[in-house]
Amino acid sequence: MPRYFIQTYGCQMNVRDSEIIAGQLEALGYQAASTEAEADLIVVNTCAVRGTAEDHAFGYIGALKQRKDERSDLRLLVAGCMVQEPNTVAWLRRYAPHVDVVVGTHNLHRLPELLREAEERQEMLVEVWKEPGDVVEHLPSRRPEGVQAFVNIIYGCDKFCTFCIVPFTRGKERSREPKHIVREVEALVEAGYQDITLLGQNVNSYGHDLNPPTDLADLLASLERVEGVRWLRFTTSHPRDFSQKLIDTIAASDKISHQIHLPVQSGANTILKRMNRKYTREQYLDLVERIRQAIPDVTLTTDIIVGFPGESEGEFAETLSLVEAVRYDSAFTFLYSARAGTPAARWESRDPVPESVKRERLNRLMELQYQISWENNQRWVGKTVLAVVEGVSKKNEAMWTARTQHNKVVLLPRQAELSLLHRFVPVKVTEAKTFYLVGEQAGEPLPSPASPMRRALPVL
Ligand code: SAH
Ligand code: SF4
Ligand code: F3S
């Protein structure tokens, strides 16, 4: 059987796309390779969100030339968000003619067809749709073993933040019909999955484009009713569309995660306006206040961009003061990266923040956030929490790494005689660090769902 290897860059949506690529390849008779060297087909699933993500993919694709030189029957396929940019395709044609197939984000379902067509051609086969077609349901997919699964609920993004490439690479917002999502979650539960993460660039917009329209709160309510679902998470939330109804739905539920990822990007109204984020600092803080009031134990996380074109020291100071006011549990912090074709990229050429200033600001922001993360984590010490074991800790092989419903990573000691992998375990937290908690097992793991079919088949 031919073997495939997938290298994935970018966000959870790309991870989910890679599962669909894998499912389609397995339906064609391929098998997963454990290393790149063993593979007969290598897929690079790219991300375009920042220059660094692109550089990694370009470097990886370039390095594959040598593998192809050594083995001419090796097949190379490039997919993902970078492919939607005309410049990438031009680069591939010029510098990476060793690539066999290039497939865009809107026509991933065409992959089997394209692989077949490519067999009859000498030169690179490129198929990239500029616009998305209808949502394609029922593609085979290969999810990882375990109890955690990603489920797409909305594709694309209509927000057009001025710094962001995603609306160009993923197209306009398209929601999946609730019945398809509910059926997928039912099938997942049947296969033993219990910790479900709903995905979209902007999950709060879910359902507005459907007929009849619906929303995320109603979708969550129907998913909660699926028997066997233990935890429901969702990401990412745009602050503008975060409704009171959604807050109340989360507050009333013991299944929906009390962690909310709420990217703020900047604390200065002037920058937020130029970013086209469509909320003010005050509106954001008011939303945080309402969330905290309804869900007192909520953990809040965020994304922040440092060095947006023209960002002054005063504007940056407002980001620091917002971080101090909100006291996030953690923050992903990014250096602004100009994306060709976006409005901010034009401003960057006129009014960039010098690289050294960007880096110095990023360091100050990270230092502040790390201190707050450490302080916030202390409140877990002494508490007993349920956590799902994800694997052996990469840092310390003597420990399991697990995740709580509040999305906190907690490490607990491994006992040789007992595998807790993929189990939900009560953990007593004994210590809190900046990025994770440490604890010990405080009771029996919850019973595993026993299903003979479990993990035997890819979920359709
Ligand atoms: N849809 C999500 C974000 C998706 S991209 C949202 O709106 O919240 C993930 C994060 O990457 C963004 O939140 C932003 O902080 C960062 N990002 C996006 N474009 C960027 C750019 N051009 N430079 C630096 N960071 C960027
Ligand atoms: Fe990008 Fe803004 Fe859409 Fe998020 S909401 S994907 S940051 S355009
Ligand atoms: Fe990257 Fe595309 Fe996700 S640009 S962040 S892989 S939507």
mmCIF file of C-alpha atoms in Angstrom, residues 80-262:
data_model
loop_
_atom_site.group_PDB
_atom_site.id
_atom_site.type_symbol
_atom_site.label_atom_id
_atom_site.label_comp_id
_atom_site.label_asym_id
_atom_site.label_seq_id
_atom_site.Cartn_x
_atom_site.Cartn_y
_atom_site.Cartn_z
ATOM 1 C CA GLY A 80 -3.716 25.274 2.218
ATOM 2 C CA CYS A 81 -4.073 29.019 2.513
ATOM 3 C CA MET A 82 -0.829 30.045 0.790
ATOM 4 C CA VAL A 83 -1.982 28.373 -2.375
ATOM 5 C CA GLN A 84 -4.895 30.831 -2.637
ATOM 6 C CA GLU A 85 -2.368 33.619 -3.208
ATOM 7 C CA PRO A 86 -1.322 34.020 -6.852
ATOM 8 C CA ASN A 87 2.225 34.885 -5.741
ATOM 9 C CA THR A 88 2.633 31.478 -4.142
ATOM 10 C CA VAL A 89 1.615 29.638 -7.277
ATOM 11 C CA ALA A 90 4.065 31.765 -9.284
ATOM 12 C CA TRP A 91 6.792 30.956 -6.715
ATOM 13 C CA LEU A 92 6.020 27.247 -6.878
ATOM 14 C CA ARG A 93 6.167 27.215 -10.683
ATOM 15 C CA ARG A 94 9.474 29.011 -10.645
ATOM 16 C CA TYR A 95 11.305 27.556 -7.667
ATOM 17 C CA ALA A 96 9.529 24.311 -6.874
ATOM 18 C CA PRO A 97 8.744 22.539 -10.156
ATOM 19 C CA HIS A 98 9.302 19.289 -8.226
ATOM 20 C CA VAL A 99 5.780 19.740 -6.767
ATOM 21 C CA ASP A 100 3.219 17.547 -8.587
ATOM 22 C CA VAL A 101 -0.156 18.888 -7.438
ATOM 23 C CA VAL A 102 -1.330 22.223 -6.025
ATOM 24 C CA VAL A 103 -4.839 22.295 -4.587
ATOM 25 C CA GLY A 104 -6.628 25.300 -3.030
ATOM 26 C CA THR A 105 -8.747 25.535 0.115
ATOM 27 C CA HIS A 106 -12.083 25.587 -1.765
ATOM 28 C CA ASN A 107 -11.600 22.434 -3.804
ATOM 29 C CA LEU A 108 -10.004 20.052 -1.330
ATOM 30 C CA HIS A 109 -12.753 17.547 -2.124
ATOM 31 C CA ARG A 110 -11.280 17.331 -5.638
ATOM 32 C CA LEU A 111 -8.041 15.858 -4.312
ATOM 33 C CA PRO A 112 -8.612 12.225 -5.422
ATOM 34 C CA GLU A 113 -9.486 13.413 -8.921
ATOM 35 C CA LEU A 114 -6.462 15.685 -9.091
ATOM 36 C CA LEU A 115 -4.069 12.961 -7.972
ATOM 37 C CA ARG A 116 -5.425 10.731 -10.723
ATOM 38 C CA GLU A 117 -5.101 13.486 -13.353
ATOM 39 C CA ALA A 118 -1.572 14.293 -12.223
ATOM 40 C CA GLU A 119 -0.450 10.745 -12.990
ATOM 41 C CA GLU A 120 -0.937 11.436 -16.688
ATOM 42 C CA ARG A 121 0.981 14.690 -16.720
ATOM 43 C CA GLN A 122 4.606 15.675 -16.717
ATOM 44 C CA GLU A 123 4.243 19.190 -15.343
ATOM 45 C CA MET A 124 2.692 20.542 -12.149
ATOM 46 C CA LEU A 125 -1.101 20.337 -11.913
ATOM 47 C CA VAL A 126 -2.589 23.442 -10.325
ATOM 48 C CA GLU A 127 -6.266 23.728 -9.382
ATOM 49 C CA VAL A 128 -7.163 26.678 -7.193
ATOM 50 C CA TRP A 129 -10.710 28.032 -7.092
ATOM 51 C CA LYS A 130 -10.933 31.750 -6.480
ATOM 52 C CA GLU A 131 -14.377 31.480 -4.903
ATOM 53 C CA PRO A 132 -15.779 28.807 -2.621
ATOM 54 C CA GLY A 133 -18.501 26.548 -3.970
ATOM 55 C CA ASP A 134 -21.257 25.053 -1.818
ATOM 56 C CA VAL A 135 -20.265 23.441 1.463
ATOM 57 C CA VAL A 136 -19.299 19.838 0.712
ATOM 58 C CA GLU A 137 -20.560 17.357 3.292
ATOM 59 C CA HIS A 138 -19.699 13.713 3.940
ATOM 60 C CA LEU A 139 -16.033 13.750 2.964
ATOM 61 C CA PRO A 140 -14.131 10.899 4.564
ATOM 62 C CA SER A 141 -11.708 11.975 7.254
ATOM 63 C CA ARG A 142 -9.106 10.394 9.478
ATOM 64 C CA ARG A 143 -9.174 11.808 12.986
ATOM 65 C CA PRO A 144 -6.512 11.087 15.568
ATOM 66 C CA GLU A 145 -7.188 8.365 18.096
ATOM 67 C CA GLY A 146 -8.553 9.447 21.405
ATOM 68 C CA VAL A 147 -11.557 11.303 22.722
ATOM 69 C CA GLN A 148 -10.953 14.760 21.270
ATOM 70 C CA ALA A 149 -12.294 15.842 17.893
ATOM 71 C CA PHE A 150 -12.546 19.003 15.804
ATOM 72 C CA VAL A 151 -15.798 19.783 13.997
ATOM 73 C CA ASN A 152 -16.127 22.593 11.450
ATOM 74 C CA ILE A 153 -19.237 24.707 11.860
ATOM 75 C CA ILE A 154 -18.512 27.737 9.682
ATOM 76 C CA TYR A 155 -15.990 28.264 6.908
ATOM 77 C CA GLY A 156 -14.449 31.532 5.733
ATOM 78 C CA CYS A 157 -14.577 35.038 7.141
ATOM 79 C CA ASP A 158 -16.429 38.242 6.165
ATOM 80 C CA LYS A 159 -14.776 40.560 8.650
ATOM 81 C CA PHE A 160 -11.885 41.910 6.588
ATOM 82 C CA CYS A 161 -9.708 43.112 9.429
ATOM 83 C CA THR A 162 -7.212 45.292 7.581
ATOM 84 C CA PHE A 163 -4.164 43.229 8.609
ATOM 85 C CA CYS A 164 -5.581 39.818 7.798
ATOM 86 C CA ILE A 165 -5.237 37.517 4.799
ATOM 87 C CA VAL A 166 -7.804 34.936 5.931
ATOM 88 C CA PRO A 167 -10.881 36.402 4.140
ATOM 89 C CA PHE A 168 -8.860 36.161 0.916
ATOM 90 C CA THR A 169 -7.656 32.616 1.482
ATOM 91 C CA ARG A 170 -10.825 31.153 2.964
ATOM 92 C CA GLY A 171 -13.534 33.115 1.183
ATOM 93 C CA LYS A 172 -16.876 34.348 2.442
ATOM 94 C CA GLU A 173 -18.641 32.914 5.489
ATOM 95 C CA ARG A 174 -20.527 29.675 4.898
ATOM 96 C CA SER A 175 -22.223 27.870 7.779
ATOM 97 C CA ARG A 176 -22.892 24.154 7.838
ATOM 98 C CA GLU A 177 -26.489 23.082 8.352
ATOM 99 C CA PRO A 178 -27.140 22.241 12.026
ATOM 100 C CA LYS A 179 -28.438 18.793 11.090
ATOM 101 C CA HIS A 180 -25.116 17.873 9.484
ATOM 102 C CA ILE A 181 -23.184 19.093 12.518
ATOM 103 C CA VAL A 182 -25.441 17.249 14.955
ATOM 104 C CA ARG A 183 -25.136 14.058 12.903
ATOM 105 C CA GLU A 184 -21.363 14.368 12.797
ATOM 106 C CA VAL A 185 -21.203 14.837 16.564
ATOM 107 C CA GLU A 186 -23.523 11.851 17.077
ATOM 108 C CA ALA A 187 -21.237 9.729 14.903
ATOM 109 C CA LEU A 188 -18.205 10.981 16.816
ATOM 110 C CA VAL A 189 -19.741 10.080 20.156
ATOM 111 C CA GLU A 190 -20.610 6.659 18.771
ATOM 112 C CA ALA A 191 -16.912 6.247 17.909
ATOM 113 C CA GLY A 192 -15.876 7.206 21.430
ATOM 114 C CA TYR A 193 -15.112 10.930 21.098
ATOM 115 C CA GLN A 194 -16.310 13.031 24.021
ATOM 116 C CA ASP A 195 -14.430 16.342 23.938
ATOM 117 C CA ILE A 196 -15.625 18.210 20.852
ATOM 118 C CA THR A 197 -14.199 21.510 19.595
ATOM 119 C CA LEU A 198 -16.329 23.490 17.146
ATOM 120 C CA LEU A 199 -14.247 25.384 14.614
ATOM 121 C CA GLY A 200 -14.564 28.547 12.590
ATOM 122 C CA GLN A 201 -12.615 31.770 12.011
ATOM 123 C CA ASN A 202 -15.558 33.468 13.590
ATOM 124 C CA VAL A 203 -17.887 30.978 15.256
ATOM 125 C CA ASN A 204 -20.117 33.747 16.630
ATOM 126 C CA SER A 205 -21.284 34.474 13.101
ATOM 127 C CA TYR A 206 -22.520 30.911 12.814
ATOM 128 C CA GLY A 207 -25.915 30.475 11.191
ATOM 129 C CA HIS A 208 -26.684 34.009 9.959
ATOM 130 C CA ASP A 209 -26.368 32.834 6.344
ATOM 131 C CA LEU A 210 -28.642 29.792 6.719
ATOM 132 C CA ASN A 211 -32.281 29.562 5.806
ATOM 133 C CA PRO A 212 -33.873 29.777 8.335
ATOM 134 C CA PRO A 213 -31.077 31.585 10.165
ATOM 135 C CA THR A 214 -29.798 30.204 13.453
ATOM 136 C CA ASP A 215 -26.971 30.990 15.876
ATOM 137 C CA LEU A 216 -24.158 29.473 17.902
ATOM 138 C CA ALA A 217 -26.145 29.463 21.151
ATOM 139 C CA ASP A 218 -28.893 27.333 19.577
ATOM 140 C CA LEU A 219 -26.357 25.044 17.941
ATOM 141 C CA LEU A 220 -24.599 24.511 21.288
ATOM 142 C CA ALA A 221 -27.958 23.796 22.918
ATOM 143 C CA SER A 222 -28.714 21.048 20.388
ATOM 144 C CA LEU A 223 -25.231 19.570 20.690
ATOM 145 C CA GLU A 224 -25.521 19.470 24.471
ATOM 146 C CA ARG A 225 -28.508 17.188 24.011
ATOM 147 C CA VAL A 226 -26.439 14.617 22.097
ATOM 148 C CA GLU A 227 -26.070 11.803 24.587
ATOM 149 C CA GLY A 228 -22.457 11.016 25.417
ATOM 150 C CA VAL A 229 -20.983 14.441 24.676
ATOM 151 C CA ARG A 230 -18.956 15.366 27.733
ATOM 152 C CA TRP A 231 -17.317 18.664 26.769
ATOM 153 C CA LEU A 232 -17.997 21.221 24.055
ATOM 154 C CA ARG A 233 -15.451 23.869 23.138
ATOM 155 C CA PHE A 234 -15.479 26.428 20.335
ATOM 156 C CA THR A 235 -12.950 28.714 18.707
ATOM 157 C CA THR A 236 -12.490 31.490 17.565
ATOM 158 C CA SER A 237 -14.870 34.116 18.871
ATOM 159 C CA HIS A 238 -14.951 37.582 17.377
ATOM 160 C CA PRO A 239 -15.778 40.027 20.194
ATOM 161 C CA ARG A 240 -18.265 41.969 18.089
ATOM 162 C CA ASP A 241 -20.750 39.143 17.609
ATOM 163 C CA PHE A 242 -20.555 37.691 21.120
ATOM 164 C CA SER A 243 -24.202 37.869 22.151
ATOM 165 C CA GLN A 244 -25.712 37.956 25.630
ATOM 166 C CA LYS A 245 -27.691 34.878 24.616
ATOM 167 C CA LEU A 246 -24.424 33.034 23.999
ATOM 168 C CA ILE A 247 -23.015 34.165 27.360
ATOM 169 C CA ASP A 248 -26.171 32.924 29.124
ATOM 170 C CA THR A 249 -26.049 29.606 27.253
ATOM 171 C CA ILE A 250 -22.456 29.007 28.333
ATOM 172 C CA ALA A 251 -23.179 30.059 31.910
ATOM 173 C CA ALA A 252 -26.091 27.632 32.193
ATOM 174 C CA SER A 253 -24.156 24.656 30.840
ATOM 175 C CA ASP A 254 -21.837 22.224 32.529
ATOM 176 C CA LYS A 255 -20.734 20.783 29.185
ATOM 177 C CA ILE A 256 -19.709 23.956 27.376
ATOM 178 C CA SER A 257 -16.148 24.948 28.225
ATOM 179 C CA HIS A 258 -15.804 27.922 30.509
ATOM 180 C CA GLN A 259 -12.818 29.071 28.509
ATOM 181 C CA ILE A 260 -13.340 31.782 25.931
ATOM 182 C CA HIS A 261 -10.748 32.804 23.377
ATOM 183 C CA LEU A 262 -11.550 36.408 22.631
#
